Amino acid sequence: MPQPRDTSAEPGSRDRLRLFWQNHLRPWWQEYQWPAVGMLGFVALVLGCMGFDGYFRALGQARSPLDIFYLAVQLFVLESGSIPGPMPWELEVARLLAPAVAAYAAARALAVIFHDQIQAVRLRFIRGHVVVCGLGRKGFQLVRDFREQGERVVVIELNEGNDEIGSCLDLGALVLTGNAPHGSLLRKARVHTATRLVAVCGDDGTNVEIAVQAYRLVQDKRVLVGDIWGCLLDFVDREPCRRSVQCHSGAHRTEVHQFRAAWRRFLAQTGRWCYQIADLGVCTFFAQGRAARGVLTEHLRSTLSPSVGSVECYVHIVDLGLCRLFGQHRAFTEREDPFEARLFNIYESNARLLLEKHPLGRGLVGAEDPRTVHLVLVGFGQMGESVALQAARVGHYANGKKLRLTIIDREAEKRRGIFYGRYPQFGQICDATFMSADGEDSDVLNSIGQWASDPEMVTTTVICLDDDSRGLSCALALLQKRKKGGIAPLLVRMSGNAGLGALLRDEVCSPELVGNIDTFSLACTLGMLLNESIDIRARAIHRQYVEQRRREGHNAESDPAMADWYCLDESYKNSNRQQADHIPVKLRAIGCYSLRTKEHLAAVIEFTDEEVELLARMEHSRFVAERLLGGWTYGPERNLAEKRSPYLIPWDDPRLPESVKDYDRQFVRDIPRLLAMAGERVYRKPATHL
């Protein structure tokens, strides 16, 4: 598998200059280039007139203003600048500036006229770039992020009338229009020489087809390179000339020419135009036998390895069934491969970030707290479903009460059937209620208001409607229904519409509402794509697990869960992520929190026995929910193939072995160390804040 690229490395001086040009100078120049060029042309014309007037006055020759103007205009086409004798400085500057302005304008005009041809030439030699398929909101955000990182980007978009195409061209990206899954278009984008491919089209099937076609292209290249590599190494490993054969004999001169031709054909295929290596002691190789042959053999093995040209492919898939099916493809199962396919779900990533920033329990639910945490979801599309699933994963609190979930949607019953078809045991994790109604109905608004003011519940309302206008209307209606003294947290999805989001925030003018109302958008940034920030804790948990298993004498061959994070199966990654996402919930249950910065308080190194027992109980509840959502069921004996486990029972059930409880207790004890591995420290809240 290819190793991940480090996007956080400190850039060198050339990289900093390139980034400064791309992020600052280039946008300014693109906006003001023609006013600037026009101004420079006007300055050249004025200086030319002044220079010619002074020149002819010095010679005592009278010229009309029209003649002087005509000569100044001719400077732009290199017609009048060559004159004998000394000339004024104005004319010196003008005869250089004018043709430069004309040349720039002509070059820009030719670039527009021959844009397709120039782009084709650039694509022919591009390597180490990023290919983005799909130019919606997600695709354009990624193009902008990659360009800010200094990456070369090629975009493939189906719709020629997409408004973002011009913006991508302004950012310096190359744009191809057509059906991305077609192998010819992917080949034209030179996917096989790219470092990353991102498929973010609106349809899961299209994204999967793009990944499969790209995999075939890379594999075809690998086979071609491998065949040439094998032939050349076989040729090198032969015993030419024994000892007495001279390099310049007729037969072996032909053999040398054949070797050079094969070498050059290989370099032409891989784009590595190093013809000088073909002359690197080929004759010496034939003349000096084993020593020179060994050096060249090692050079070939290092430069012609079939792993050249590794590609990281990021595929956006929402449908979990399709996700599991595609996970069985060779692009995932073949580890020693130059093509690495990674799945990502932007809705899931945003749901994780949302509930981390706005925890449902809000740190208010302790072990003796009788209240129930209640999540009200208005809208149950892709984002609403992701929020519900994430709430079910992290909604396990110190008081042991189930999360209450109320889902309001126009097609609630239909969506309920589909959802429970995917997660038939969801009802064992949450007390879920589906209401077929419109979020703006007065009865619904009244119910939400009553839940928000109910002292026996800790309620959070999340509006996940796909339509910004409907979401704003529902949010404003809820604000009008608010009770005196405040309102429960209200989170509203805005699809990047800053104007509507500002309108909602302007309504939040009461001091008691500040902090309780917030908007969130469906972001698809480079950081989310690579999961660099939100997976820090999950990677620390995985490292700790690998270290523990190695101490027990296991390795990655016997335990696939010990593989490197970037080669780890997605199911194991998700398990680590879910365990990591619940750590803040555990810390809040005992009055603690974690920070990356140092505080003046003493860091917590270990928990008390009572805290360990409480948090272990919460961890077991979370584990059971993870398994139930993953399709596991209870069984008297563990069966991996049938997904049966004897441990999917409550903590207090006498059938739960003490060894399983000890495993949960040990994980809780390791939390301070795990967070330290992730660069965080654990602190206790002061007593006045509890």
XYZ file of C-alpha atoms in Angstrom:
690
model
C 0.000 0.000 0.000
C 1.263 3.510 -0.688
C 2.240 5.489 2.353
C 0.198 8.585 3.212
C 1.463 11.947 2.120
C 2.284 14.380 4.864
C 0.234 17.477 4.175
C 1.386 19.188 7.337
C 5.104 19.263 6.563
C 6.849 22.612 6.750
C 7.104 24.014 3.198
C 10.459 25.080 1.793
C 11.297 28.527 0.449
C 10.183 27.638 -3.092
C 6.944 26.175 -1.757
C 6.297 29.283 0.335
C 6.843 31.515 -2.678
C 4.524 29.365 -4.783
C 1.841 29.403 -2.098
C 2.209 33.173 -1.717
C 1.743 33.565 -5.462
C -1.240 31.201 -5.596
C -3.025 32.482 -2.496
C -2.281 36.221 -2.632
C -0.653 37.612 -5.773
C -2.444 35.471 -8.341
C -6.009 36.221 -7.122
C -5.169 39.938 -7.016
C -3.634 39.831 -10.511
C -6.574 37.902 -11.972
C -8.957 40.534 -10.657
C -6.987 43.616 -11.672
C -4.784 42.414 -14.542
C -6.623 44.190 -17.361
C -6.856 47.564 -15.574
C -3.160 47.169 -14.764
C -2.275 46.207 -18.349
C -4.357 49.100 -19.674
C -2.625 51.511 -17.318
C 0.815 50.238 -18.334
C -0.149 50.562 -22.006
C -1.303 54.145 -21.407
C 1.952 54.948 -19.580
C 3.965 53.445 -22.457
C 1.999 55.555 -24.968
C 2.490 58.775 -22.971
C 6.194 58.126 -22.434
C 6.559 57.307 -26.142
C 4.966 60.622 -27.132
C 7.150 62.538 -24.683
C 10.248 60.676 -25.819
C 9.702 61.207 -29.557
C 8.861 64.870 -29.002
C 12.079 65.407 -27.048
C 14.111 63.406 -29.538
C 13.006 65.421 -32.587
C 13.313 68.717 -30.731
C 16.928 67.842 -29.953
C 17.524 67.216 -33.658
C 15.827 70.458 -34.588
C 13.153 68.672 -36.552
C 9.538 69.767 -36.324
C 6.960 66.969 -36.142
C 3.235 67.335 -35.805
C 1.490 65.885 -32.735
C -0.246 63.351 -34.980
C 3.114 62.089 -36.328
C 4.482 61.757 -32.795
C 1.360 59.887 -31.653
C 1.600 57.549 -34.652
C 5.249 56.754 -33.904
C 4.391 56.096 -30.260
C 1.641 53.672 -31.293
C 4.103 51.861 -33.545
C 6.218 51.040 -30.490
C 3.662 48.367 -29.573
C 4.473 46.450 -32.778
C 8.244 47.075 -32.788
C 8.098 49.429 -35.774
C 9.518 52.768 -34.588
C 11.779 52.092 -31.628
C 15.020 51.644 -33.537
C 16.380 55.167 -34.160
C 19.980 56.439 -34.294
C 21.667 58.668 -31.784
C 20.998 59.292 -28.116
C 17.386 59.252 -27.067
C 15.515 60.520 -23.994
C 14.941 58.131 -21.061
C 11.187 58.337 -21.673
C 11.662 56.771 -25.092
C 14.031 54.122 -23.690
C 11.375 53.010 -21.216
C 8.516 53.235 -23.703
C 10.163 51.127 -26.405
C 10.614 48.294 -23.887
C 7.326 48.655 -22.023
C 5.060 48.967 -25.062
C 6.036 45.682 -26.784
C 5.938 43.914 -23.405
C 2.328 45.049 -22.905
C 1.434 44.026 -26.462
C 3.137 40.641 -26.045
C 1.267 39.945 -22.780
C -2.086 40.868 -24.325
C -1.366 38.689 -27.356
C -0.292 35.773 -25.162
C -3.491 36.023 -23.121
C -5.573 36.151 -26.295
C -3.804 33.086 -27.712
C -4.269 31.287 -24.392
C -8.025 31.856 -24.629
C -8.206 30.835 -28.287
C -6.055 27.723 -27.895
C -7.147 26.885 -24.346
C -8.070 23.274 -25.118
C -4.842 22.604 -26.999
C -2.691 24.154 -24.263
C -4.540 22.182 -21.603
C -3.999 18.965 -23.568
C -0.256 19.650 -23.688
C -0.153 20.405 -19.956
C -2.045 17.217 -19.191
C 0.362 15.167 -21.280
C 3.250 15.985 -18.941
C 1.475 16.413 -15.603
C 2.497 14.112 -12.742
C 1.935 14.002 -9.017
C -1.354 15.905 -9.256
C -4.817 15.533 -7.732
C -7.890 14.533 -9.757
C -11.280 15.673 -8.413
C -14.387 14.145 -10.013
C -17.544 16.151 -9.394
C -17.795 19.909 -8.996
C -20.591 20.436 -6.520
C -20.122 22.216 -3.211
C -17.971 19.400 -1.884
C -15.820 19.165 -4.992
C -15.193 22.890 -5.292
C -14.235 23.164 -1.602
C -11.674 20.397 -2.084
C -10.291 22.019 -5.243
C -9.807 25.267 -3.354
C -8.140 23.501 -0.412
C -5.784 21.516 -2.633
C -4.799 24.637 -4.560
C -4.115 26.468 -1.292
C -1.756 23.604 -0.429
C 0.078 24.172 -3.714
C -1.185 20.971 -5.359
C -1.814 20.753 -9.092
C -5.462 19.851 -9.651
C -7.389 18.355 -12.573
C -11.187 18.559 -12.332
C -13.662 16.322 -14.181
C -17.211 17.684 -14.329
C -20.188 16.374 -16.293
C -22.096 19.658 -16.619
C -20.398 22.101 -18.998
C -22.565 24.926 -17.646
C -21.460 24.491 -14.023
C -20.836 27.947 -12.559
C -17.856 26.685 -10.555
C -15.817 25.800 -13.669
C -14.762 29.413 -14.127
C -13.807 29.645 -10.453
C -11.678 26.513 -10.774
C -9.905 27.948 -13.816
C -9.248 31.137 -11.857
C -7.683 29.018 -9.116
C -5.330 27.494 -11.688
C -6.946 24.065 -11.967
C -7.331 22.178 -15.239
C -10.941 21.299 -16.078
C -12.220 18.450 -18.262
C -15.921 18.107 -19.046
C -17.553 14.761 -19.621
C -18.672 11.584 -17.893
C -16.017 10.845 -15.273
C -16.489 7.028 -15.149
C -15.420 6.744 -18.787
C -11.948 5.279 -18.891
C -10.881 7.568 -21.735
C -11.587 10.705 -19.693
C -9.800 9.330 -16.628
C -6.890 8.386 -18.867
C -6.885 11.910 -20.306
C -6.728 13.265 -16.749
C -3.727 10.948 -16.270
C -5.100 9.274 -13.186
C -2.317 6.700 -13.342
C 0.299 9.429 -12.726
C -1.709 11.246 -10.020
C -1.101 11.038 -6.283
C -4.766 11.381 -5.285
C -8.148 10.787 -6.878
C -11.285 12.109 -5.161
C -14.728 10.947 -6.339
C -17.397 13.296 -4.956
C -20.143 13.083 -7.561
C -23.719 13.218 -6.324
C -24.360 9.493 -6.865
C -22.722 6.658 -4.915
C -22.808 4.342 -7.910
C -20.979 6.876 -10.056
C -18.305 7.329 -7.399
C -17.780 3.574 -7.141
C -17.587 3.228 -10.928
C -14.946 5.991 -11.054
C -12.861 4.165 -8.453
C -13.149 0.833 -10.279
C -12.174 2.374 -13.628
C -9.237 4.188 -12.029
C -8.140 0.943 -10.373
C -8.113 -0.780 -13.752
C -6.092 2.036 -15.311
C -3.502 1.914 -12.542
C -3.386 -1.880 -12.721
C -2.910 -1.766 -16.507
C -0.039 0.624 -15.999
C 1.394 -1.616 -13.309
C 1.226 -4.658 -15.594
C 2.901 -2.708 -18.416
C 5.632 -1.387 -16.141
C 6.064 -4.798 -14.537
C 6.436 -6.519 -17.925
C 9.056 -4.030 -19.115
C 10.767 -4.165 -15.744
C 10.908 -7.955 -15.813
C 12.203 -8.065 -19.377
C 14.935 -5.537 -18.701
C 16.034 -7.195 -15.478
C 16.048 -10.539 -17.219
C 18.190 -9.007 -19.957
C 20.543 -7.424 -17.397
C 20.888 -10.649 -15.406
C 22.030 -12.569 -18.457
C 25.707 -13.416 -19.110
C 26.521 -11.301 -22.162
C 29.933 -11.436 -23.664
C 31.236 -13.865 -21.004
C 34.746 -12.357 -20.846
C 36.047 -12.194 -24.305
C 33.174 -10.607 -26.207
C 33.866 -6.985 -27.145
C 31.128 -4.359 -26.885
C 31.584 -3.129 -30.417
C 31.179 -6.473 -32.137
C 28.353 -6.548 -34.631
C 25.982 -8.913 -32.807
C 26.335 -7.235 -29.461
C 26.155 -3.757 -30.961
C 22.665 -4.768 -32.109
C 21.925 -6.051 -28.604
C 23.034 -2.721 -27.104
C 20.749 -0.837 -29.485
C 17.855 -3.103 -28.516
C 18.560 -2.474 -24.845
C 18.620 1.305 -25.372
C 15.388 1.182 -27.367
C 13.609 -0.848 -24.683
C 14.894 1.482 -21.981
C 13.700 4.549 -23.865
C 10.279 3.016 -24.543
C 9.908 2.356 -20.830
C 10.870 5.919 -19.945
C 8.405 7.234 -22.519
C 5.604 5.192 -20.938
C 6.375 6.309 -17.378
C 7.101 9.909 -18.328
C 10.633 9.827 -16.953
C 12.616 11.370 -19.771
C 16.119 10.447 -18.556
C 17.627 9.341 -21.818
C 21.079 10.098 -20.517
C 20.792 7.049 -18.244
C 20.531 4.914 -21.365
C 24.094 5.912 -22.098
C 25.193 5.377 -18.494
C 27.930 2.863 -19.119
C 26.001 0.444 -21.309
C 29.185 -0.319 -23.163
C 31.022 -0.476 -19.838
C 28.405 -2.919 -18.672
C 29.099 -5.245 -21.583
C 32.839 -4.805 -21.341
C 33.442 -5.205 -17.583
C 31.176 -8.070 -16.697
C 29.612 -8.843 -13.338
C 30.607 -5.737 -11.311
C 29.140 -3.191 -13.720
C 26.165 -5.474 -14.382
C 25.419 -5.611 -10.644
C 25.460 -1.813 -10.358
C 23.089 -1.365 -13.287
C 20.834 -4.163 -12.026
C 20.475 -2.439 -8.685
C 19.761 0.859 -10.468
C 17.022 -0.782 -12.512
C 15.468 -2.390 -9.456
C 15.308 0.965 -7.688
C 13.962 2.973 -10.647
C 11.739 0.454 -12.453
C 9.849 -0.908 -9.448
C 6.200 -1.655 -10.314
C 5.137 0.387 -7.250
C 5.965 3.620 -9.089
C 2.917 5.836 -9.447
C 0.877 4.947 -6.354
C -2.591 6.514 -6.182
C -4.739 7.254 -3.130
C -8.409 7.138 -4.133
C -11.028 8.731 -1.859
C -14.571 7.563 -2.639
C -17.583 9.340 -1.148
C -20.248 6.732 -0.319
C -23.348 7.288 1.781
C -25.100 3.932 1.291
C -23.595 1.555 3.860
C -24.738 -1.500 1.905
C -22.835 -0.307 -1.137
C -19.957 0.576 1.155
C -19.711 -3.009 2.425
C -20.042 -4.405 -1.110
C -17.351 -2.136 -2.517
C -15.137 -2.952 0.469
C -14.802 -6.478 -0.926
C -13.314 -5.204 -4.192
C -9.665 -5.923 -4.960
C -8.898 -2.222 -4.571
C -9.433 -2.762 -0.811
C -8.334 -6.347 -0.309
C -4.969 -6.218 -2.126
C -2.557 -4.601 0.321
C 0.624 -4.706 -1.782
C -0.851 -2.563 -4.471
C -0.106 0.888 -5.946
C -3.803 1.769 -5.720
C -5.331 2.459 -2.316
C -9.079 3.044 -2.097
C -10.475 4.806 0.968
C -14.123 5.390 1.699
C -15.395 8.518 3.363
C -18.812 9.856 4.271
C -18.963 13.607 4.652
C -22.311 13.414 6.420
C -20.873 11.091 9.052
C -17.801 13.312 9.550
C -19.950 16.417 9.956
C -22.229 14.620 12.425
C -19.190 13.668 14.505
C -17.956 17.251 14.563
C -21.433 18.611 15.316
C -22.017 16.450 18.397
C -18.468 17.015 19.609
C -18.993 20.774 19.472
C -22.563 20.603 20.833
C -22.759 17.585 23.196
C -26.307 16.420 23.784
C -25.855 15.932 27.527
C -24.124 19.312 27.844
C -22.197 18.027 30.869
C -25.349 18.125 32.973
C -26.146 14.410 33.298
C -24.422 12.782 36.267
C -24.775 9.348 37.779
C -27.634 10.424 40.067
C -29.343 12.702 37.534
C -32.894 11.485 36.790
C -33.233 13.418 33.544
C -33.347 11.880 30.090
C -31.270 13.249 27.201
C -33.637 14.046 24.340
C -32.672 14.778 20.728
C -35.312 16.250 18.409
C -34.432 15.870 14.721
C -36.403 17.901 12.178
C -35.672 16.355 8.791
C -34.398 12.824 8.279
C -32.410 12.967 5.078
C -28.791 11.920 4.798
C -27.578 14.480 7.341
C -30.421 13.761 9.770
C -29.760 10.021 9.595
C -26.043 10.559 10.246
C -26.800 12.740 13.284
C -29.186 10.077 14.635
C -26.588 7.324 14.231
C -23.845 9.386 15.855
C -26.174 10.243 18.743
C -26.878 6.523 19.217
C -23.137 5.816 19.286
C -22.200 8.480 21.865
C -25.476 8.838 23.777
C -24.564 6.608 26.731
C -24.572 8.560 29.968
C -23.689 8.104 33.610
C -27.305 7.652 34.758
C -27.743 4.679 32.430
C -30.907 6.023 30.786
C -31.487 5.445 27.086
C -31.281 8.365 24.713
C -34.699 9.564 23.613
C -34.887 10.399 19.921
C -37.819 12.139 18.212
C -37.691 12.339 14.412
C -40.012 14.737 12.574
C -40.233 14.388 8.809
C -42.883 14.642 6.107
C -42.140 11.039 5.082
C -41.281 9.738 8.548
C -42.969 6.326 8.211
C -41.341 5.608 4.869
C -37.932 6.665 6.120
C -38.481 4.691 9.322
C -38.982 1.481 7.340
C -35.807 2.060 5.316
C -33.802 3.019 8.400
C -34.889 0.007 10.468
C -34.201 -2.201 7.479
C -30.567 -1.137 7.760
C -30.436 -1.057 11.573
C -33.072 -3.511 12.835
C -31.794 -3.326 16.434
C -31.773 0.461 16.674
C -34.758 0.333 19.029
C -32.650 -1.514 21.622
C -30.257 1.445 21.776
C -32.604 4.456 21.691
C -36.219 5.182 22.473
C -37.005 6.411 18.967
C -40.275 8.000 17.863
C -41.073 8.937 14.248
C -43.629 11.694 13.578
C -45.015 12.218 10.067
C -45.442 15.985 10.099
C -44.037 19.228 8.753
C -41.501 20.968 10.948
C -43.357 24.283 10.581
C -46.717 22.921 11.818
C -47.987 24.728 14.886
C -48.660 21.470 16.751
C -45.096 20.305 16.127
C -43.680 23.638 17.232
C -45.754 23.523 20.406
C -44.516 20.002 21.154
C -40.893 21.019 20.660
C -41.432 23.987 22.975
C -42.907 21.732 25.659
C -40.023 19.283 25.412
C -37.516 22.133 25.627
C -39.078 23.386 28.858
C -39.612 19.947 30.438
C -37.437 19.778 33.601
C -37.188 15.986 33.299
C -35.398 16.159 29.951
C -32.205 17.692 28.538
C -33.416 18.563 25.043
C -31.500 19.600 21.936
C -33.238 20.395 18.633
C -31.362 19.882 15.367
C -32.949 21.082 12.118
C -31.483 19.044 9.245
C -33.723 20.104 6.370
C -32.077 20.107 2.948
C -33.882 23.316 1.986
C -32.260 26.366 3.638
C -35.446 28.421 3.379
C -37.526 25.761 5.154
C -34.864 25.322 7.805
C -34.735 29.061 8.440
C -38.529 29.288 8.578
C -38.708 26.454 11.111
C -35.958 27.992 13.251
C -37.589 31.436 13.299
C -40.932 29.883 14.213
C -39.293 28.057 17.128
C -37.695 31.296 18.301
C -41.088 32.956 18.334
C -42.412 30.109 20.506
C -39.557 30.405 22.995
C -40.324 30.649 26.663
C -39.230 33.542 28.801
C -35.867 32.788 30.362
C -34.270 30.920 27.478
C -34.620 28.108 25.011
C -33.023 24.695 24.631
C -30.088 24.513 22.170
C -31.204 24.870 18.568
C -28.867 23.831 15.764
C -29.818 24.676 12.180
C -28.227 23.302 9.044
C -27.429 25.964 6.458
C -26.003 24.745 3.147
C -23.294 27.366 2.971
C -25.847 30.202 2.627
C -24.192 32.921 4.685
C -27.033 35.380 4.093
C -29.737 33.179 5.627
C -27.436 32.186 8.469
C -26.758 35.846 9.255
C -30.489 36.542 9.203
C -31.053 33.870 11.842
C -28.218 35.133 14.016
C -29.619 38.660 13.820
C -32.822 37.331 15.359
C -30.862 36.031 18.334
C -30.630 39.364 20.098
C -31.671 38.327 23.611
C -28.710 37.694 25.956
C -30.263 34.462 27.236
C -30.301 33.044 23.691
C -26.693 33.794 22.806
C -24.810 30.486 22.678
C -27.978 28.403 22.434
C -28.604 29.083 18.746
C -26.066 28.031 16.153
C -25.863 27.119 12.481
C -23.767 24.436 10.830
C -23.045 23.678 7.215
C -22.134 20.500 5.367
C -18.417 21.141 4.956
C -16.092 18.993 2.853
C -12.590 20.245 3.537
C -9.207 18.672 2.928
C -8.847 18.049 6.650
C -12.152 16.147 6.715
C -11.190 14.162 3.638
C -7.953 13.001 5.222
C -9.523 12.804 8.719
C -6.321 14.328 10.078
C -7.853 16.223 13.009
C -10.963 14.265 13.960
C -9.090 10.931 13.979
C -6.199 11.918 16.269
C -7.723 10.188 19.310
C -8.780 7.180 17.236
C -5.223 6.718 15.957
C -3.914 6.944 19.520
C -6.335 4.192 20.611
C -5.168 2.051 17.699
C -1.488 2.587 18.580
C -2.174 1.594 22.184
C -3.985 -1.556 21.036
C -1.117 -2.522 18.714
C 1.458 -2.029 21.486
C -0.561 -4.164 23.880
C -1.026 -6.979 21.359
C 2.691 -6.965 20.508
C 3.528 -7.381 24.185
C 1.242 -10.407 24.149
C 3.243 -11.887 21.250
C 0.836 -11.196 18.379
C 1.547 -9.569 15.011
C -0.370 -8.107 12.066
C -0.362 -11.434 10.221
C -2.284 -13.189 12.989
C -4.411 -10.193 13.958
C -5.570 -7.938 11.066
C -6.632 -5.300 13.612
C -2.897 -4.656 14.241
C -2.270 -3.337 10.726
C -0.959 0.151 10.213
C -3.719 2.777 10.479
C -3.581 3.655 6.793
C -3.850 -0.025 5.843
C -6.441 -0.860 8.497
C -9.835 -2.208 7.490
C -12.591 0.424 7.660
C -14.572 -1.582 10.223
C -11.652 -1.451 12.664
C -11.131 2.252 11.973
C -14.787 2.980 12.700
C -14.596 1.000 15.939
C -11.646 3.117 17.075
C -13.455 6.284 16.044
C -16.589 5.423 17.991
C -14.564 4.607 21.085
C -12.681 7.900 20.736
C -15.835 9.971 20.197
C -17.255 8.752 23.516
C -14.234 9.796 25.599
C -15.466 13.417 26.061
C -18.840 12.048 27.243
C -17.060 9.961 29.881
C -14.934 12.877 31.047
C -17.945 15.166 31.441
C -19.677 12.480 33.533
C -17.005 12.831 36.237
C -16.509 16.600 35.925
C -13.408 16.479 33.722
C -12.392 17.799 30.325
C -9.392 17.583 27.998
C -7.351 20.282 26.281
C -4.351 20.469 24.004
C -3.047 23.529 25.844
C -1.669 23.480 29.373
C -3.756 24.928 32.162
C -2.658 26.187 35.568
C -4.511 23.277 37.145
C -2.896 19.923 37.840
C -3.509 17.364 35.103
C -5.415 14.193 36.002
C -3.163 11.141 35.786
C -5.560 8.517 37.090
C -9.197 8.161 38.092
C -10.617 6.939 41.365
C -11.963 3.393 41.661
C -15.542 4.707 41.743
C -14.934 6.738 38.592
C -13.355 3.769 36.846
C -16.360 1.602 37.653
C -18.820 4.248 36.433
C -16.959 4.918 33.196
C -16.438 1.198 32.533
C -20.201 0.718 32.770
C -20.666 3.530 30.219
C -18.001 2.006 27.969
C -19.748 -1.363 27.986
C -23.055 0.289 27.060
C -21.300 2.059 24.188
C -19.675 -1.196 23.061
C -23.032 -3.003 22.978
C -24.542 -0.191 20.896
C -21.603 -0.321 18.467
C -22.049 -4.033 17.957
C -25.840 -3.832 17.578
C -25.515 -1.076 14.965
C -22.927 -3.233 13.196
C -25.420 -6.077 12.806
C -24.271 -8.256 15.725
C -26.755 -10.209 17.837
C -26.587 -12.031 21.136
C -25.471 -15.648 21.119
C -24.257 -18.036 23.805
C -20.914 -18.402 21.989
C -18.873 -15.932 19.978
C -19.207 -16.517 16.221
C -17.398 -14.010 14.020
C -18.893 -15.278 10.754
C -22.483 -15.030 12.023
C -21.772 -11.897 14.097
C -22.890 -13.397 17.380
C -21.483 -12.465 20.766
C -22.284 -13.547 24.344
C -21.271 -10.119 25.662
C -24.189 -8.091 24.268
C -25.934 -8.032 27.631
C -26.274 -5.383 30.362
C -23.400 -4.680 32.742
C -25.291 -6.056 35.740
C -26.213 -9.312 34.020
C -24.474 -12.172 35.907
C -23.660 -13.852 32.577
C -21.205 -11.061 31.698
C -17.710 -12.401 32.507
C -15.547 -10.425 34.897
C -12.732 -10.528 32.299
C -14.870 -8.452 29.931
C -15.549 -5.935 32.691
C -11.825 -5.793 33.467
C -11.128 -5.041 29.809
C -13.490 -2.027 29.975
C -11.958 -0.927 33.285
C -8.466 -1.075 31.820
C -9.482 1.042 28.861
C -10.911 3.667 31.235
C -7.694 3.683 33.276
C -5.727 4.231 30.049
C -7.742 7.296 28.984
C -5.271 9.891 30.397
C -2.388 8.118 28.675
C -4.309 7.751 25.408
C -5.139 11.445 25.376
C -1.501 12.243 26.171
C -0.541 10.237 23.070
C -2.966 12.473 21.139
C -1.379 15.620 22.635
C -4.118 16.313 25.206
C -4.251 16.588 28.987
C -7.137 15.777 31.337
C -8.234 18.366 33.920
C -10.949 18.507 36.540
C -13.438 21.333 36.509
C -13.300 23.586 39.560
C -16.002 22.843 42.115
C -17.817 26.101 41.310
C -18.337 24.903 37.703
C -19.728 21.493 38.559
